[in-house]
GROMACS .gro file of C-alpha atoms in nm:
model
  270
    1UNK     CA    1   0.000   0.000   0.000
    2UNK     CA    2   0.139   0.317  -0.085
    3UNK     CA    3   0.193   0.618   0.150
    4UNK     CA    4  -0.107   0.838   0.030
    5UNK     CA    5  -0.322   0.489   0.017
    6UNK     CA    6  -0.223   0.435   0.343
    7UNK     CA    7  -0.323   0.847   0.467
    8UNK     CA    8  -0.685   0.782   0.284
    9UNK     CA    9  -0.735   0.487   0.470
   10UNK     CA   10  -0.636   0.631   0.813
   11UNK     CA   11  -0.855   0.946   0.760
   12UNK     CA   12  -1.146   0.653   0.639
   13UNK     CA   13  -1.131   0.555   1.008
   14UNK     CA   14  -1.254   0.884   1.165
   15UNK     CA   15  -1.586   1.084   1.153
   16UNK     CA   16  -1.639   1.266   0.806
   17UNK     CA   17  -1.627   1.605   1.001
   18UNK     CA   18  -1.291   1.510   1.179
   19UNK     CA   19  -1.181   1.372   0.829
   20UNK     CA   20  -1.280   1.720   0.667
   21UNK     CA   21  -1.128   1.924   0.916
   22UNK     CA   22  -0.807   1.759   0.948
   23UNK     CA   23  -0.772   1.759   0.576
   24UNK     CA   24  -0.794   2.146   0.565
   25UNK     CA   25  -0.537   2.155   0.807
   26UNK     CA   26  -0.275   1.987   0.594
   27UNK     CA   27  -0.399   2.119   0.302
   28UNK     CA   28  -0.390   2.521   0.443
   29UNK     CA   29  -0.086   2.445   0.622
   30UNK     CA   30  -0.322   2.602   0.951
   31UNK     CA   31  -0.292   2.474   1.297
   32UNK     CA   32  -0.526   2.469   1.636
   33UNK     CA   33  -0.372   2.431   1.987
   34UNK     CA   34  -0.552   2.486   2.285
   35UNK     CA   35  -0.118   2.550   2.415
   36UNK     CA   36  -0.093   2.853   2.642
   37UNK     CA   37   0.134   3.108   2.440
   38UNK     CA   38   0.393   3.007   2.680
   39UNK     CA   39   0.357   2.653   2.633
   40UNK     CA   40   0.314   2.691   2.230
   41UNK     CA   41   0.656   2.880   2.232
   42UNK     CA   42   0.836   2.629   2.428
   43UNK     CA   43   0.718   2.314   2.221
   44UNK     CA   44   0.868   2.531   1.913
   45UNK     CA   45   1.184   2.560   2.110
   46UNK     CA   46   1.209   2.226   2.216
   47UNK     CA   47   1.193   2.154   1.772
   48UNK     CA   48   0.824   2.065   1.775
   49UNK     CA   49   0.600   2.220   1.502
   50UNK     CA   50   0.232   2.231   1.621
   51UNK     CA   51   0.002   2.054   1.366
   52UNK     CA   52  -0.372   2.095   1.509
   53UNK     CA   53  -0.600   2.008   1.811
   54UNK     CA   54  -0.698   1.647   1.769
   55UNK     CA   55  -0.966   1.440   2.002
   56UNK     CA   56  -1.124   1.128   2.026
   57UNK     CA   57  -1.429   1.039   2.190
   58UNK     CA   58  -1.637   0.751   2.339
   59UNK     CA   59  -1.990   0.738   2.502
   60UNK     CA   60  -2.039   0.402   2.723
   61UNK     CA   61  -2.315   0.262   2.866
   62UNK     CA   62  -2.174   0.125   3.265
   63UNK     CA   63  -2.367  -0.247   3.300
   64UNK     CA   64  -2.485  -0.367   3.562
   65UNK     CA   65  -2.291  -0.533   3.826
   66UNK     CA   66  -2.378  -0.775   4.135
   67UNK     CA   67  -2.271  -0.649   4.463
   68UNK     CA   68  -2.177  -0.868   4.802
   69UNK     CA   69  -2.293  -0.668   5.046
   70UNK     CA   70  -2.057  -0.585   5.306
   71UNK     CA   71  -1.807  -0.761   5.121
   72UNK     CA   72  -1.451  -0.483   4.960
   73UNK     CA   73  -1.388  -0.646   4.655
   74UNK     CA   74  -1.341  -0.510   4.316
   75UNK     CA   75  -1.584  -0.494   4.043
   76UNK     CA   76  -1.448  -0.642   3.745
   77UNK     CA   77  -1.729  -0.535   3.492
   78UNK     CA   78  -1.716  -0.190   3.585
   79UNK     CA   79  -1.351  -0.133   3.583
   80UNK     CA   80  -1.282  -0.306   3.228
   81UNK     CA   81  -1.618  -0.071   3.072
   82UNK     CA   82  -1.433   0.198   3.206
   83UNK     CA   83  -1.062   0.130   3.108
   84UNK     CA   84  -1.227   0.047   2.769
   85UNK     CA   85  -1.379   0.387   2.718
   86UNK     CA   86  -1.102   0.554   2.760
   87UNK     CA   87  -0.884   0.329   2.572
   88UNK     CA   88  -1.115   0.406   2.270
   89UNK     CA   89  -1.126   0.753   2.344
   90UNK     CA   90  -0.721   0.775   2.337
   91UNK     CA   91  -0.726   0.557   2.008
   92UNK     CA   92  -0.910   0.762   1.875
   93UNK     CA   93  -0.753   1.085   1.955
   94UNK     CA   94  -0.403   0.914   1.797
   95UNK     CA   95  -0.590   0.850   1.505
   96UNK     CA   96  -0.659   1.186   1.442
   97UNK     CA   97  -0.276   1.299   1.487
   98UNK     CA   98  -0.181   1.004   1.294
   99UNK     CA   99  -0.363   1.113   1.024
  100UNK     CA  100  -0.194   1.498   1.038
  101UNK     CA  101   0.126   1.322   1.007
  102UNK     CA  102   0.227   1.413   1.335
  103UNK     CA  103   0.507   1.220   1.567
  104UNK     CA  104   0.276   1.268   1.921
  105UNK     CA  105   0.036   1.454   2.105
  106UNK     CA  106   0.118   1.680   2.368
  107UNK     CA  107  -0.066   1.873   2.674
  108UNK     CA  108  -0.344   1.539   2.651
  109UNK     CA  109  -0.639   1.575   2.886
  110UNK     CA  110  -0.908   1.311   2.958
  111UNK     CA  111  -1.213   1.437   3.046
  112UNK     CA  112  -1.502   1.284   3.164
  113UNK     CA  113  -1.881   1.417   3.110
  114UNK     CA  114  -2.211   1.295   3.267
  115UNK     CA  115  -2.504   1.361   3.005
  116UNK     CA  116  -2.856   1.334   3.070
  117UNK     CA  117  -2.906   1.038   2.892
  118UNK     CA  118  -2.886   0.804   3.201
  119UNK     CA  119  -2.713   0.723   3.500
  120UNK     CA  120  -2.504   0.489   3.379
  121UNK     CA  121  -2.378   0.670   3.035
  122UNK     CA  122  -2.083   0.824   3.064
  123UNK     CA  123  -1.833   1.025   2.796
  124UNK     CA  124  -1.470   0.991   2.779
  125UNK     CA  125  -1.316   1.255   2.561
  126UNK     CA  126  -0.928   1.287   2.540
  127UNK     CA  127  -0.798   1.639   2.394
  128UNK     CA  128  -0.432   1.756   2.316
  129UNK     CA  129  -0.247   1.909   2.030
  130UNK     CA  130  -0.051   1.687   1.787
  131UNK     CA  131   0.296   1.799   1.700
  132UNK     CA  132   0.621   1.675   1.437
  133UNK     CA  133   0.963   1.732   1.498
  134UNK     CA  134   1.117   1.944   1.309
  135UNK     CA  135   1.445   1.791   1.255
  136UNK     CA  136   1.526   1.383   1.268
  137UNK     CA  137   1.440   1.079   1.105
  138UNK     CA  138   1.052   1.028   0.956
  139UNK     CA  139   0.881   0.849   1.278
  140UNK     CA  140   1.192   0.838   1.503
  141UNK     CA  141   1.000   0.956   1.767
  142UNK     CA  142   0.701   0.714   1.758
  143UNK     CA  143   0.694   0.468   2.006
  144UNK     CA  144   0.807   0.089   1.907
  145UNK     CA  145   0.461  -0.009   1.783
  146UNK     CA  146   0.508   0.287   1.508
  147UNK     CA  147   0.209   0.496   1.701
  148UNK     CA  148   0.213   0.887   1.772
  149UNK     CA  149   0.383   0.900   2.140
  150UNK     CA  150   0.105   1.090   2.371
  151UNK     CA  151   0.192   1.255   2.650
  152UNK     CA  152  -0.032   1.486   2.915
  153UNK     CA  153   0.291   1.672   3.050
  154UNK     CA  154   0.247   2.046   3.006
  155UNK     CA  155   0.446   2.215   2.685
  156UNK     CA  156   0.701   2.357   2.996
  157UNK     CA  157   0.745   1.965   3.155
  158UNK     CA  158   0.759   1.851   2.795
  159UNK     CA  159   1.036   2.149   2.702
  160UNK     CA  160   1.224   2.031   3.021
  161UNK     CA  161   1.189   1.673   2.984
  162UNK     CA  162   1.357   1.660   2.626
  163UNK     CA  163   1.624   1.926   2.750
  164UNK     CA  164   1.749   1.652   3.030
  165UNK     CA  165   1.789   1.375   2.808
  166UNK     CA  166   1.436   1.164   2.802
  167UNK     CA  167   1.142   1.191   2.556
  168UNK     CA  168   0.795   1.060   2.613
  169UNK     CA  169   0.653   0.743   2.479
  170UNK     CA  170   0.298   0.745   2.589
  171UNK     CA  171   0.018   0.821   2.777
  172UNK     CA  172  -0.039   0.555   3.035
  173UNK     CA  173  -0.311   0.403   3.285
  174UNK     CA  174  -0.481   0.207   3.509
  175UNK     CA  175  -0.774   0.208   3.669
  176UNK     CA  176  -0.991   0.008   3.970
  177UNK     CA  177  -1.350   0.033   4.052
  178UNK     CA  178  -1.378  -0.099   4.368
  179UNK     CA  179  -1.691  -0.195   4.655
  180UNK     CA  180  -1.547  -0.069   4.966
  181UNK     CA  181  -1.775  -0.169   5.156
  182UNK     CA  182  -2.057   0.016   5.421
  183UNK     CA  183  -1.801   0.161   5.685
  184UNK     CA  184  -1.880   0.140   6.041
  185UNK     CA  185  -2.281   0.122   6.155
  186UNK     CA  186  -2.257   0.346   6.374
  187UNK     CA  187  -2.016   0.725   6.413
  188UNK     CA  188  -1.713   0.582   6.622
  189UNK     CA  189  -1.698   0.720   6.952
  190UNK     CA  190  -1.226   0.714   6.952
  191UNK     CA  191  -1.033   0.740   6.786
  192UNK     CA  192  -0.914   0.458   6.547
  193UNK     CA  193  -0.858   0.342   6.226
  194UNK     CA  194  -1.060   0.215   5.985
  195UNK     CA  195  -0.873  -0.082   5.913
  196UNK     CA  196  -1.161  -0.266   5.655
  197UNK     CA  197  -1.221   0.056   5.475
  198UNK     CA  198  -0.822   0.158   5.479
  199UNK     CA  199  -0.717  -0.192   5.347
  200UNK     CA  200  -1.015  -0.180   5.031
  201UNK     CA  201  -0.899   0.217   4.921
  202UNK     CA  202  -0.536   0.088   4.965
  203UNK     CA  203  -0.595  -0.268   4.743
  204UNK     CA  204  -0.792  -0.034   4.506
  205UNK     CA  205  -0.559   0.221   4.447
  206UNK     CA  206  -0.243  -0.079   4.463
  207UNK     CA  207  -0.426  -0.205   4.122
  208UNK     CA  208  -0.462   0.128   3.940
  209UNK     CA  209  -0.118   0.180   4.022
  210UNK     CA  210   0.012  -0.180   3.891
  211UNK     CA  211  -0.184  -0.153   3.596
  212UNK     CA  212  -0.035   0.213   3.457
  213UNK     CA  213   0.296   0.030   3.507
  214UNK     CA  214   0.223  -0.274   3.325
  215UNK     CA  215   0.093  -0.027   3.020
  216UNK     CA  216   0.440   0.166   3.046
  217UNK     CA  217   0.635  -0.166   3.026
  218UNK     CA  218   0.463  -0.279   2.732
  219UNK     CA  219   0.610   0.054   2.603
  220UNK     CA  220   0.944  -0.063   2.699
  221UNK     CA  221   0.969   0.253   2.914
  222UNK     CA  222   1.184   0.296   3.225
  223UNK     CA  223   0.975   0.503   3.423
  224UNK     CA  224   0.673   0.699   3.445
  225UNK     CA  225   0.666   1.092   3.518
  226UNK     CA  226   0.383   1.318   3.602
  227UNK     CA  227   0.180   1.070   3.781
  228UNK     CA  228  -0.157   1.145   3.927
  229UNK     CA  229  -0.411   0.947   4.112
  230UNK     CA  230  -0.782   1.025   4.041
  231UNK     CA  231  -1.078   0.901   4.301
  232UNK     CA  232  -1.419   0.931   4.162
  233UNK     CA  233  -1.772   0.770   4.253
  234UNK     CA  234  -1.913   0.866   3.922
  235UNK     CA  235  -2.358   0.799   3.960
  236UNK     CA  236  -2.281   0.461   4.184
  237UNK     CA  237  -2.312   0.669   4.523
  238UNK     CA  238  -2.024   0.655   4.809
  239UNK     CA  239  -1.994   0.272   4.848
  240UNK     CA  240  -1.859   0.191   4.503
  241UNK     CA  241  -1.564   0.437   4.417
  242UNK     CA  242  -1.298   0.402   4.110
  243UNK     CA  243  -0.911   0.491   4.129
  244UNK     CA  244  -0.761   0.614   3.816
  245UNK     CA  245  -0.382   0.665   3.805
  246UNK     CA  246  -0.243   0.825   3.498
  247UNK     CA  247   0.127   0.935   3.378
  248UNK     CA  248   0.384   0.969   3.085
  249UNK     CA  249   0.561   0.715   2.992
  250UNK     CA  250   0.960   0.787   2.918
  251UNK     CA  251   1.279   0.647   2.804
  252UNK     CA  252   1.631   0.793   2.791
  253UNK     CA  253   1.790   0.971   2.464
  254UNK     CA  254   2.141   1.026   2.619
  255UNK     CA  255   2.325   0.981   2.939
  256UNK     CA  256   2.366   1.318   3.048
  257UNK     CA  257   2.057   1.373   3.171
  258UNK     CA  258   2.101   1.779   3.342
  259UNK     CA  259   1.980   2.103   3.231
  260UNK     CA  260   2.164   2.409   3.256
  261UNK     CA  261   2.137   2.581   3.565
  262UNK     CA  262   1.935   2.911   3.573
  263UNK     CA  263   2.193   3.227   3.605
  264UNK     CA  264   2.074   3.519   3.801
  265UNK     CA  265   1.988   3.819   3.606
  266UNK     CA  266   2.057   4.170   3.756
  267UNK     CA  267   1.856   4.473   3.608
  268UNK     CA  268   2.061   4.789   3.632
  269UNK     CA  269   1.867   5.122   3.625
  270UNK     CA  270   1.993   5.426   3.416
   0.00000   0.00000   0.00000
């Protein structure tokens, strides 16, 4: 398949809205970026050339999932529905920079939206700006499976990253949705822990967190920066809550792996 097959049939893949604006892009040479000016100017220092906002999207409808009662266990069902809307939602959002030409997405956001459709439908959209390097071999900075590197560090953490010697590889997660149970039946009267509700948020969050590193090893990274751990309940109420632990990927491009050292500046007035 040749190279401009092979562009047709990514841009066959998205929505023909997403297809039409994307092609105006490349066509116009014309880029979005929802970058700060601060952040736009950095990724151009760092040898990035912003292509366009790109996104990706995925309504899912949550199941339905037996509980034990008083029994902290995960819930299986829920936490795979979830992990798989997102997934599709990032996929989706590569697509689109895939089919700009781009070598990764920077600044990525996943955000998550309730409609009023139901209490058990919920969006995943994920949101950054795809870039190319400017200079380098054609796809040199793809990760090893040939696909857009995404990364949710800001265009300053990305500027500084690449400046010390590492470069992203992806976007990676985990997530748990977890039953922790009812908590005590009555208000405790001393102080004490919690030691059935302490040991289900600690399992809970333990998963999320062995899960993003799985992704990031499949990568082939060696570590993960940037990482943040999410808590949400979603429509389930208090008892059923879901950990989500999210961070960039990276791998090393040198061994010297400082920056140069900020040098103090002294304004003299006339």
């Amino acid at each position: 398949m040749t190279e401009k097959a092979h562009e047709h049939k990514k841009l066959d893949d998205l929505p023909q809205h997403a297809r039409e604006r994307l092609q105006e892009m490349k066509e116009h040479h014309f880029f979005t970026s929802d970058l700060s000016v601060n952040e736009f100017l950095l990724v151009k220092e760092a040898g990035f050339q912003p292509l366009g906002l790109v996104m990706g999207s995925s309504i899912f409808h949550i199941g339905v999932q037996q509980i034990r009662q008083g029994v902290p266990e995960e819930l299986t069902m829920l936490t795979q529905a979830l992990y798989s809307s997102r997934e599709l939602a990032m996929i989706r959002m590569e697509e689109e920079a895939d089919a700009l030409g781009a070598d990764g997405v920077v600044a990525v956001r996943l955000n998550l939206n309730v409609h009023a459709w139901g209490a058990n439908v919920i969006e995943f959209m994920a949101i950054g700006t795809a870039v190319r390097a400017e200079s380098g071999d054609a796809g040199s900075w793809r990760n090893h499976e040939g696909r857009p590197f995404t990364s949710d560090l800001s265009g300053q953490d990305f500027w500084t990253l690449l400046s010390a010697g590492y470069r992203p590889v992806g976007f990676v997660m985990g997530n748990c949705v977890y039953y922790v149970g009812q908590g005590p039946k009555s208000q405790p009267k001393k102080n004490e822990e919690l030691e059935g509700v302490t040991q289900a948020l600690y399992d809970a969050r333990e998963l999320a967190m062995e899960r993003m590193q799985v992704e990031a090893e499949a990568l082939e990274a060696a570590g993960i920066v940037g990482v943040s751990i999410d808590e949400n309940n979603h429509t389930w109420g208090p008892s059923i809550l879901e950990f989500s632990a999210v961070g960039t990927a990276v791998v090393p491009v040198r061994e010297d792996h400082h920056i140069e050292k900020p040098s103090l500046v002294l304004t003299v007035g006339d």
